[in-house]
Short mmCIF file of C-alpha atoms in Angstrom, two decimals:
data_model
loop_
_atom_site.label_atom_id
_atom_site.label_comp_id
_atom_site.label_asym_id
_atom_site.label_seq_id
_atom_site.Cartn_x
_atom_site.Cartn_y
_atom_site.Cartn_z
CA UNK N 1 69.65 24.91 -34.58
CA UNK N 2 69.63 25.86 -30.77
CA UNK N 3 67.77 28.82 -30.30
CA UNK N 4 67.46 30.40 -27.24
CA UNK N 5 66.49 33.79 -26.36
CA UNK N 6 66.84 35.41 -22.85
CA UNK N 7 66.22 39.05 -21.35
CA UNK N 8 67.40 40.62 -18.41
CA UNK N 9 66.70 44.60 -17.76
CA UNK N 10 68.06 45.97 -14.50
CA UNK N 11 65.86 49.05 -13.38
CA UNK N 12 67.41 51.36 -10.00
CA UNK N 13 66.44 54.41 -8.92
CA UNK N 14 68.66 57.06 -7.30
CA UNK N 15 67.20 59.51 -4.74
CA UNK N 16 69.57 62.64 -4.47
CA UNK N 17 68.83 66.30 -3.41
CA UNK N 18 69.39 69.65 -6.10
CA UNK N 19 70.39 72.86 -4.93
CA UNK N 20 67.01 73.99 -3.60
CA UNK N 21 67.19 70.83 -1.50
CA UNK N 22 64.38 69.64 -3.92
CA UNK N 23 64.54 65.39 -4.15
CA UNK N 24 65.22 64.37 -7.24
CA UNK N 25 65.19 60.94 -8.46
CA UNK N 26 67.37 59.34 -11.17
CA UNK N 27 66.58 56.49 -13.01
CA UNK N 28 69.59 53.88 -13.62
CA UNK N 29 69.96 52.73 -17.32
CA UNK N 30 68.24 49.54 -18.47
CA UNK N 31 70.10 46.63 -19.82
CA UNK N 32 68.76 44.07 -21.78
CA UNK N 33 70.75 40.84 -22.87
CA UNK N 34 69.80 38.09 -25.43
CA UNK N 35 71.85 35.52 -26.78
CA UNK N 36 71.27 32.60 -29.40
CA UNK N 37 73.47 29.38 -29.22
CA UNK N 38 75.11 30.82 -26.03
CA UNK N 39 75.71 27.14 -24.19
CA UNK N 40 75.27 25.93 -20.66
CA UNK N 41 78.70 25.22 -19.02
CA UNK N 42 78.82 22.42 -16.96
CA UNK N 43 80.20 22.32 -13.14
CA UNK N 44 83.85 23.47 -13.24
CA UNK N 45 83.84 25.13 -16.55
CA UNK N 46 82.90 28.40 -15.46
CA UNK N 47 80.51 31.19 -15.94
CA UNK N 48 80.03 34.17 -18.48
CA UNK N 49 80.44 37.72 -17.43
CA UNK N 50 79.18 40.63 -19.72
CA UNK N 51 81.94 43.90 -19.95
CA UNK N 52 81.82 47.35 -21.00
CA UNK N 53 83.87 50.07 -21.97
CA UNK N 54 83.95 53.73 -22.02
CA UNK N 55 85.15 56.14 -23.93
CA UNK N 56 87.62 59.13 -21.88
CA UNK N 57 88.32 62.49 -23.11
CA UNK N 58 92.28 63.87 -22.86
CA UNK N 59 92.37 67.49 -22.11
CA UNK N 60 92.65 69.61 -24.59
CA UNK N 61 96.73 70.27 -25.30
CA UNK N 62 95.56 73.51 -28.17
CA UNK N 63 94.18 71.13 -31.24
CA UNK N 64 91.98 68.52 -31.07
CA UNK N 65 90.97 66.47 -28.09
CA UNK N 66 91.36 62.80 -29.04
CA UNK N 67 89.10 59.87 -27.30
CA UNK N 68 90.63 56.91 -25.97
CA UNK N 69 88.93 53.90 -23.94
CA UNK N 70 89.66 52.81 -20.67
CA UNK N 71 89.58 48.86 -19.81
CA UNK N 72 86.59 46.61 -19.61
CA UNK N 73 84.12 47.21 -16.60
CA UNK N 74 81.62 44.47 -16.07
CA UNK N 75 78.37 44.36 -15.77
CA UNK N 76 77.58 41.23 -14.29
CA UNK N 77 77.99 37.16 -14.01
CA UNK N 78 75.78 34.91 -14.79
CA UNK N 79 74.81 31.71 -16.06
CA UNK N 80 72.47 29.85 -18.85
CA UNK N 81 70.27 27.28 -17.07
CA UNK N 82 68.40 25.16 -19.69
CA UNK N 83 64.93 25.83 -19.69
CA UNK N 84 65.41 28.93 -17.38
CA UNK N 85 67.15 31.18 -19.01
CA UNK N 86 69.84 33.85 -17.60
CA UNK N 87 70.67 33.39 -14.07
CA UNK N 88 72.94 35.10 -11.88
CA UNK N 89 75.74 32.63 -9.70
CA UNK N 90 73.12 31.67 -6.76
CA UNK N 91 70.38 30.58 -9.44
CA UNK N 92 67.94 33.72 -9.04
CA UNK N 93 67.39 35.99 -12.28
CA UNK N 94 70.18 37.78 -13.05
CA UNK N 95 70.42 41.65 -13.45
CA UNK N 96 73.55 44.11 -14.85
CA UNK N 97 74.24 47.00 -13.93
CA UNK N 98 76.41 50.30 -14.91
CA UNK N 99 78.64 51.67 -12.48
CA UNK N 100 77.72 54.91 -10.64
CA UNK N 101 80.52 56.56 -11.52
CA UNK N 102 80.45 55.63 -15.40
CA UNK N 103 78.66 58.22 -17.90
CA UNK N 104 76.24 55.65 -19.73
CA UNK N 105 76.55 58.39 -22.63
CA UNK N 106 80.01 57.44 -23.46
CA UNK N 107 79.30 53.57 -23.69
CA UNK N 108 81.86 52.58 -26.28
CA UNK N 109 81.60 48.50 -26.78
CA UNK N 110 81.08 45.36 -25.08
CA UNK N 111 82.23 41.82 -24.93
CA UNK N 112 80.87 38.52 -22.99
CA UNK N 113 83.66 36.28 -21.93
CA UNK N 114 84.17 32.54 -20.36
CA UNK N 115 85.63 33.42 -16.85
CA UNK N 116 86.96 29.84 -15.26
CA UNK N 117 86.09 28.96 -11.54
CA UNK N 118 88.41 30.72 -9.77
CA UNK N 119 89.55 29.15 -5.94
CA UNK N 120 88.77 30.75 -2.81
CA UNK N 121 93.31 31.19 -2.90
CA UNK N 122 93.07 33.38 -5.87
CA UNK N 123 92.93 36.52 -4.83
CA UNK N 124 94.18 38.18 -8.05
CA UNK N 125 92.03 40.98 -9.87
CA UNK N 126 89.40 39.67 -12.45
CA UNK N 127 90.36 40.01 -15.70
CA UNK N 128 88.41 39.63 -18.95
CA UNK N 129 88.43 35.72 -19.37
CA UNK N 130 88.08 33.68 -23.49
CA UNK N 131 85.84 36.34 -25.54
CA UNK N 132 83.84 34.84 -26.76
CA UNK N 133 81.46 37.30 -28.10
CA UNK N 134 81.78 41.07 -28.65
CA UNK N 135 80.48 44.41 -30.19
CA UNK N 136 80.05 47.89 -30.46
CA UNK N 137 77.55 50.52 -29.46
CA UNK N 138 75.47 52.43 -31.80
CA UNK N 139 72.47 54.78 -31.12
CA UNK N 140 71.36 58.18 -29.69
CA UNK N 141 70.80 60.11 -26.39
CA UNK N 142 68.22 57.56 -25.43
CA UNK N 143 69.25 54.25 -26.33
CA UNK N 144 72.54 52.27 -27.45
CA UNK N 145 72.56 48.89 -28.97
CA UNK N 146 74.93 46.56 -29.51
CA UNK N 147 75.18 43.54 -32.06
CA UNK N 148 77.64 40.87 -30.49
CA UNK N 149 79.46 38.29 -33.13
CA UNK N 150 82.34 36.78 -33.08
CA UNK N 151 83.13 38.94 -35.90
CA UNK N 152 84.18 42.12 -33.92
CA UNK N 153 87.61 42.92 -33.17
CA UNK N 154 87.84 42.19 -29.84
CA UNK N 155 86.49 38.28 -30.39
CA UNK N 156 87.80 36.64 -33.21
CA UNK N 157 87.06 39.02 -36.31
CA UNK N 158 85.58 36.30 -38.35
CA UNK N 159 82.25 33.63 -38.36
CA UNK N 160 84.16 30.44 -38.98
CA UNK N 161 82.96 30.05 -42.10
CA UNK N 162 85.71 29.15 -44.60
CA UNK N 163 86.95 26.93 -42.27
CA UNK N 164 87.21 23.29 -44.10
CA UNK N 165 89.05 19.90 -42.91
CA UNK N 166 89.66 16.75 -44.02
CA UNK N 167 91.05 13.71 -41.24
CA UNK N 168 92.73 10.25 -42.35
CA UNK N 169 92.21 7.20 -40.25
CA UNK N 170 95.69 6.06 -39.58
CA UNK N 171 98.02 5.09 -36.83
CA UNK N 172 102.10 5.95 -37.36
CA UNK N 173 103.02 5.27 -33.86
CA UNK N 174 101.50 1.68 -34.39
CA UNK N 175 101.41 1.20 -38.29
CA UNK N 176 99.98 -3.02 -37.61
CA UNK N 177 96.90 -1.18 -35.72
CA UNK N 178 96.18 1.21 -38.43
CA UNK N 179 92.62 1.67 -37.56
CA UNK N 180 92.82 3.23 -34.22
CA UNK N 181 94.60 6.42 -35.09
CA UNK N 182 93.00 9.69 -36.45
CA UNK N 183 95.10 12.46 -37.73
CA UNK N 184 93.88 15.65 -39.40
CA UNK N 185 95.82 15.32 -42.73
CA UNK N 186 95.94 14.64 -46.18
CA UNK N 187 98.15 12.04 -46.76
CA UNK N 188 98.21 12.88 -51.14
CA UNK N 189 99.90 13.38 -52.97
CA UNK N 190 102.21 14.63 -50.19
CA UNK N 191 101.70 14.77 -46.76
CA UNK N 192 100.12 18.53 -46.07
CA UNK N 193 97.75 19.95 -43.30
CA UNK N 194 93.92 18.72 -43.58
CA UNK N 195 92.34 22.06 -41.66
CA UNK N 196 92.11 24.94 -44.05
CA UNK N 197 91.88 28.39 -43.32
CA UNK N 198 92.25 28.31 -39.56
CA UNK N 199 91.89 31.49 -37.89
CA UNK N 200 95.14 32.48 -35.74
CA UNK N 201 92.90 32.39 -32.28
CA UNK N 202 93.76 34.69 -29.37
CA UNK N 203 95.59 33.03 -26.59
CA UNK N 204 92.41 32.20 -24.63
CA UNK N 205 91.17 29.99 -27.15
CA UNK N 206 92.18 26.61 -28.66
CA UNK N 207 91.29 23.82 -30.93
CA UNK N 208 90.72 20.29 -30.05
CA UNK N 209 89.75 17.60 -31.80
CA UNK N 210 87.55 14.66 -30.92
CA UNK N 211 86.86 11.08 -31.95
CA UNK N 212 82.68 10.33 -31.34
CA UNK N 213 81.90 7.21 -30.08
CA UNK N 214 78.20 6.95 -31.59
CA UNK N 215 77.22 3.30 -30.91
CA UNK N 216 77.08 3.87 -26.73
CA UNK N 217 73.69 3.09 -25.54
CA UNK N 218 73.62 5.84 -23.11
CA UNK N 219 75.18 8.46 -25.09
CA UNK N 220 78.14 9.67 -27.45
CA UNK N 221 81.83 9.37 -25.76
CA UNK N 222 84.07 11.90 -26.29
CA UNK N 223 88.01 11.52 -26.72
CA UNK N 224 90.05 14.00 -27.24
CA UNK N 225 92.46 14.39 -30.11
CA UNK N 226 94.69 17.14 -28.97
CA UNK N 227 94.38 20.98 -28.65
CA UNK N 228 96.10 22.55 -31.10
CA UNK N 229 96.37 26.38 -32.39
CA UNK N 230 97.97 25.35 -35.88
CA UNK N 231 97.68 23.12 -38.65
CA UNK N 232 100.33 22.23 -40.00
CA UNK N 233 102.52 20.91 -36.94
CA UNK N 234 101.54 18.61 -33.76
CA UNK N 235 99.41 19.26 -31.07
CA UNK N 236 99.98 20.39 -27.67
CA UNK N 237 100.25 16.60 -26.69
CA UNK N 238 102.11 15.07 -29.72
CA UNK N 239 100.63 11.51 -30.71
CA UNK N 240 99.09 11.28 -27.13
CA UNK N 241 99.46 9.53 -23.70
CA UNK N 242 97.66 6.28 -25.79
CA UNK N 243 100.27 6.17 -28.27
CA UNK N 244 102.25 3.54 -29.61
CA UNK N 245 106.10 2.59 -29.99
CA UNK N 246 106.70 5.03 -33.05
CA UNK N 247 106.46 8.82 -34.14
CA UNK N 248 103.64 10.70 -34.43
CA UNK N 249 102.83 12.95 -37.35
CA UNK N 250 103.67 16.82 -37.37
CA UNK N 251 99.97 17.64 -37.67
CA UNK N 252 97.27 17.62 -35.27
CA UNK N 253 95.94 14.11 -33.89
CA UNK N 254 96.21 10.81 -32.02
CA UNK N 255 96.59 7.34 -31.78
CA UNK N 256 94.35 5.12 -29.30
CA UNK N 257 97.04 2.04 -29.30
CA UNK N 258 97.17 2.11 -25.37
CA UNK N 259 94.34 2.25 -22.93
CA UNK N 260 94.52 5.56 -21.13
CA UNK N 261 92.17 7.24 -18.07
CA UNK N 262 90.10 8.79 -20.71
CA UNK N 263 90.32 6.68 -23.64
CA UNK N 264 90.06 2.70 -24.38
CA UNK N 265 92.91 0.26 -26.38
CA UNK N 266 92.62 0.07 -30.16
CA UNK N 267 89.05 1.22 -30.87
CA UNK N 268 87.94 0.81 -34.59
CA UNK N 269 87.50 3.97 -35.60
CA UNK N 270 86.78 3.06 -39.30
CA UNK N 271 83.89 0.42 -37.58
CA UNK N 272 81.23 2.46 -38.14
CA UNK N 273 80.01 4.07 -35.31
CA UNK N 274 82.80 6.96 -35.02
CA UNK N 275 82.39 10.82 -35.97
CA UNK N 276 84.98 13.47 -36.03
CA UNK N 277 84.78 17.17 -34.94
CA UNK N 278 86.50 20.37 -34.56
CA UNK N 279 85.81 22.45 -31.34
CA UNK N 280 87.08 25.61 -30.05
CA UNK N 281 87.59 25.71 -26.26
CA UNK N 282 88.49 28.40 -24.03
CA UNK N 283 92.18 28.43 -22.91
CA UNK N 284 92.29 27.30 -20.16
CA UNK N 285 90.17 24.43 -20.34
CA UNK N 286 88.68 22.84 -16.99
CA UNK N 287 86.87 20.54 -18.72
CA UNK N 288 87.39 16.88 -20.51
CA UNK N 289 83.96 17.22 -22.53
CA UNK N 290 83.94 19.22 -25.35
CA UNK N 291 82.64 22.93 -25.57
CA UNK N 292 79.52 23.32 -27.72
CA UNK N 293 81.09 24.98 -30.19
CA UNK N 294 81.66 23.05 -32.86
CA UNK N 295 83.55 24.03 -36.38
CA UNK N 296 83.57 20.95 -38.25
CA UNK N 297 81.74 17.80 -38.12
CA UNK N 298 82.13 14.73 -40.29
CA UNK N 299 79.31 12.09 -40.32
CA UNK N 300 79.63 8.85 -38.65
CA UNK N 301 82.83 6.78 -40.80
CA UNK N 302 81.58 4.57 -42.82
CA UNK N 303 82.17 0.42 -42.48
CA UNK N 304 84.93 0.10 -45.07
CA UNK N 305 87.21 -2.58 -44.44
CA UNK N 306 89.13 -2.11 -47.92
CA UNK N 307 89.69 1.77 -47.58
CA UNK N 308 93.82 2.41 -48.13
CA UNK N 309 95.00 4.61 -45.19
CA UNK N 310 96.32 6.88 -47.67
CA UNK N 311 92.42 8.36 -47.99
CA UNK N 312 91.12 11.08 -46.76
CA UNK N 313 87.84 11.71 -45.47
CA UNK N 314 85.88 14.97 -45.83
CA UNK N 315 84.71 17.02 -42.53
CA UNK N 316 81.94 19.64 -43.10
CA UNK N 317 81.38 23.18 -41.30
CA UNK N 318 78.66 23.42 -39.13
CA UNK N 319 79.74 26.64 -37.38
CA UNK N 320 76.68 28.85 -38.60
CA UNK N 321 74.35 25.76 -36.05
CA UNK N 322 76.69 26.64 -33.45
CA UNK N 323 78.65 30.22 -32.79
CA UNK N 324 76.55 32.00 -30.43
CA UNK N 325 75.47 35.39 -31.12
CA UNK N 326 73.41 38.57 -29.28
CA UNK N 327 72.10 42.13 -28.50
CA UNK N 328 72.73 44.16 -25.48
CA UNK N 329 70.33 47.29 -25.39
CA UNK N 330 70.54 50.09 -22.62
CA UNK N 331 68.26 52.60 -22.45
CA UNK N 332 69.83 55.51 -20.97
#
């Protein structure tokens, strides 16, 4: 497991006068962040950006007063430089910060999102980006903590963990090459969907699968399957641009029957050196390379020149090695 642990506490102080003209200094709240499994993106996929919100008081109409929450403020950008930790966007530690105006007493919960790089054109107002992780406040008048998962509401409300696949190595667009095709299937006794128990994902997230070339000397290459958001029908690019003369299956996958920019012609994928995964990648996606958060993983297919395409193959979840998780503290 990838275990990293980072803290970042912002300290201000604020010089103002009271009545008597007496100065009287203010100390800003202190915000602490740590993450575990929180991955470096690479150039062009982005940064993370930590957000808050606050609860708001309606005035009272003669009962009750309920509380409602206003959007997401943020707190700050940053990044996760191996070896270094959090950094803010020019490399130097990075520090977050409550708004002057916001009553840290009223902190109500808190999410950390993917934002993508955004070009110098887009002027549009910044938005929450992919949550990615989330949680909510808990404490007293000194201190509030919160527990982010990907469990909380406001992420994905679950941990992955009942998430199970199976993939078949076959090719229906080029039945004569049927060992350069990889669908996510079972084929028996009738044809159903191989992914069970996939979450319905927010629309800034996806799936994607990937075939894992494991036998390149200087390192694994990645081809992409598809993206997908269901299993039981095709994904977002049918059989693929690499596909051969015939139809694809209505499930996610893809045949490699045609050399493509990002994939080769007819690799064995039952030769050996091939694994299978499951990702989840933020939506949208400025990257070819696969996000480090993998679901499922199978191990490398086995040399098996007399398997029947009509078997499966088992994938296994390794979400619990993967899904980031974290604490923000502020003390008030």
């Amino acid at each position: 497991m990838r275990t990293l642990i980072y803290a970042v506490i912002t300290s201000l102080v604020l010089v103002s006068c009271n009545q008597t003209n007496e100065v009287v200094q203010r100390q800003q709240p202190r915000i602490a962040l740590t993450v575990t499994n929180l991955p470096a993106l690479a150039e062009g996929e982005g940064h993370y950006q930590l957000w808050v919100t606050f609860l708001t008081f309606n005035k009272p109409t003669g009962g009750d007063s309920p509380t409602h929450t206003e959007g997401y403020v943020s707190l700050g950008e940053f990044n996760v430089v191996p070896g270094e930790g959090i950094r803010d966007l020019d490399g130097n530690a990075a520090h977050f910060q409550i708004p002057e105006d916001e009553n840290v007493q009223l902190l109500d919960d808190v999410i950390l999102t993917i934002q993508r790089k955004r070009t110098p054109q887009d002027t549009s107002e910044i938005e929450p980006g992919s949550v990615i992780i989330a949680g909510k406040f808990r404490g007293d008048i000194s201190q509030a903590i919160a527990d982010l998962t990907t469990e909380y509401a406001d992420a994905f409300e679950s941990n992955f963990i009942g998430l199970t696949g199976v993939y078949t190595i076959t090719a229906p667009t080029s039945p004569s090459d049927s060992n350069s095709g990889i669908w996510f299937f079972e084929p028996n006794p009738t044809p159903a969907a191989g992914l069970k128990n996939l979450l319905v994902l927010p629309e800034t997230w996806l799936y994607e699968g990937w075939a894992v070339d494991m036998t390149n000397l200087s390192g694994p290459l990645y081809y992409s399957t598809g993206k997908f958001a269901r299993a039981d029908s095709a994904d977002l690019d049918g059989a693929g641009p690499g596909k051969g003369p015939g139809a694809g299956l209505n499930f996610p996958g893809q045949d490699f029957i045609v050399a493509t920019g990002g994939s080769p012609a007819k690799p064995n994928l039952r030769g050996g050196g091939f694994k299978f995964l499951i990702t989840l990648e933020p939506n949208p996606d400025n990257s070819p390379n696969p996000s480090l958060l993998t679901l499922l993983s199978s191990f490398p297919e086995p040399v098996q020149s007399g398997r029947l395409q009509t078997q499966s193959s088992p994938m296994f979840n390794v979400s619990s090695s993967f899904i980031p998780r974290g604490k923000v503290t502020v003390v008030r």
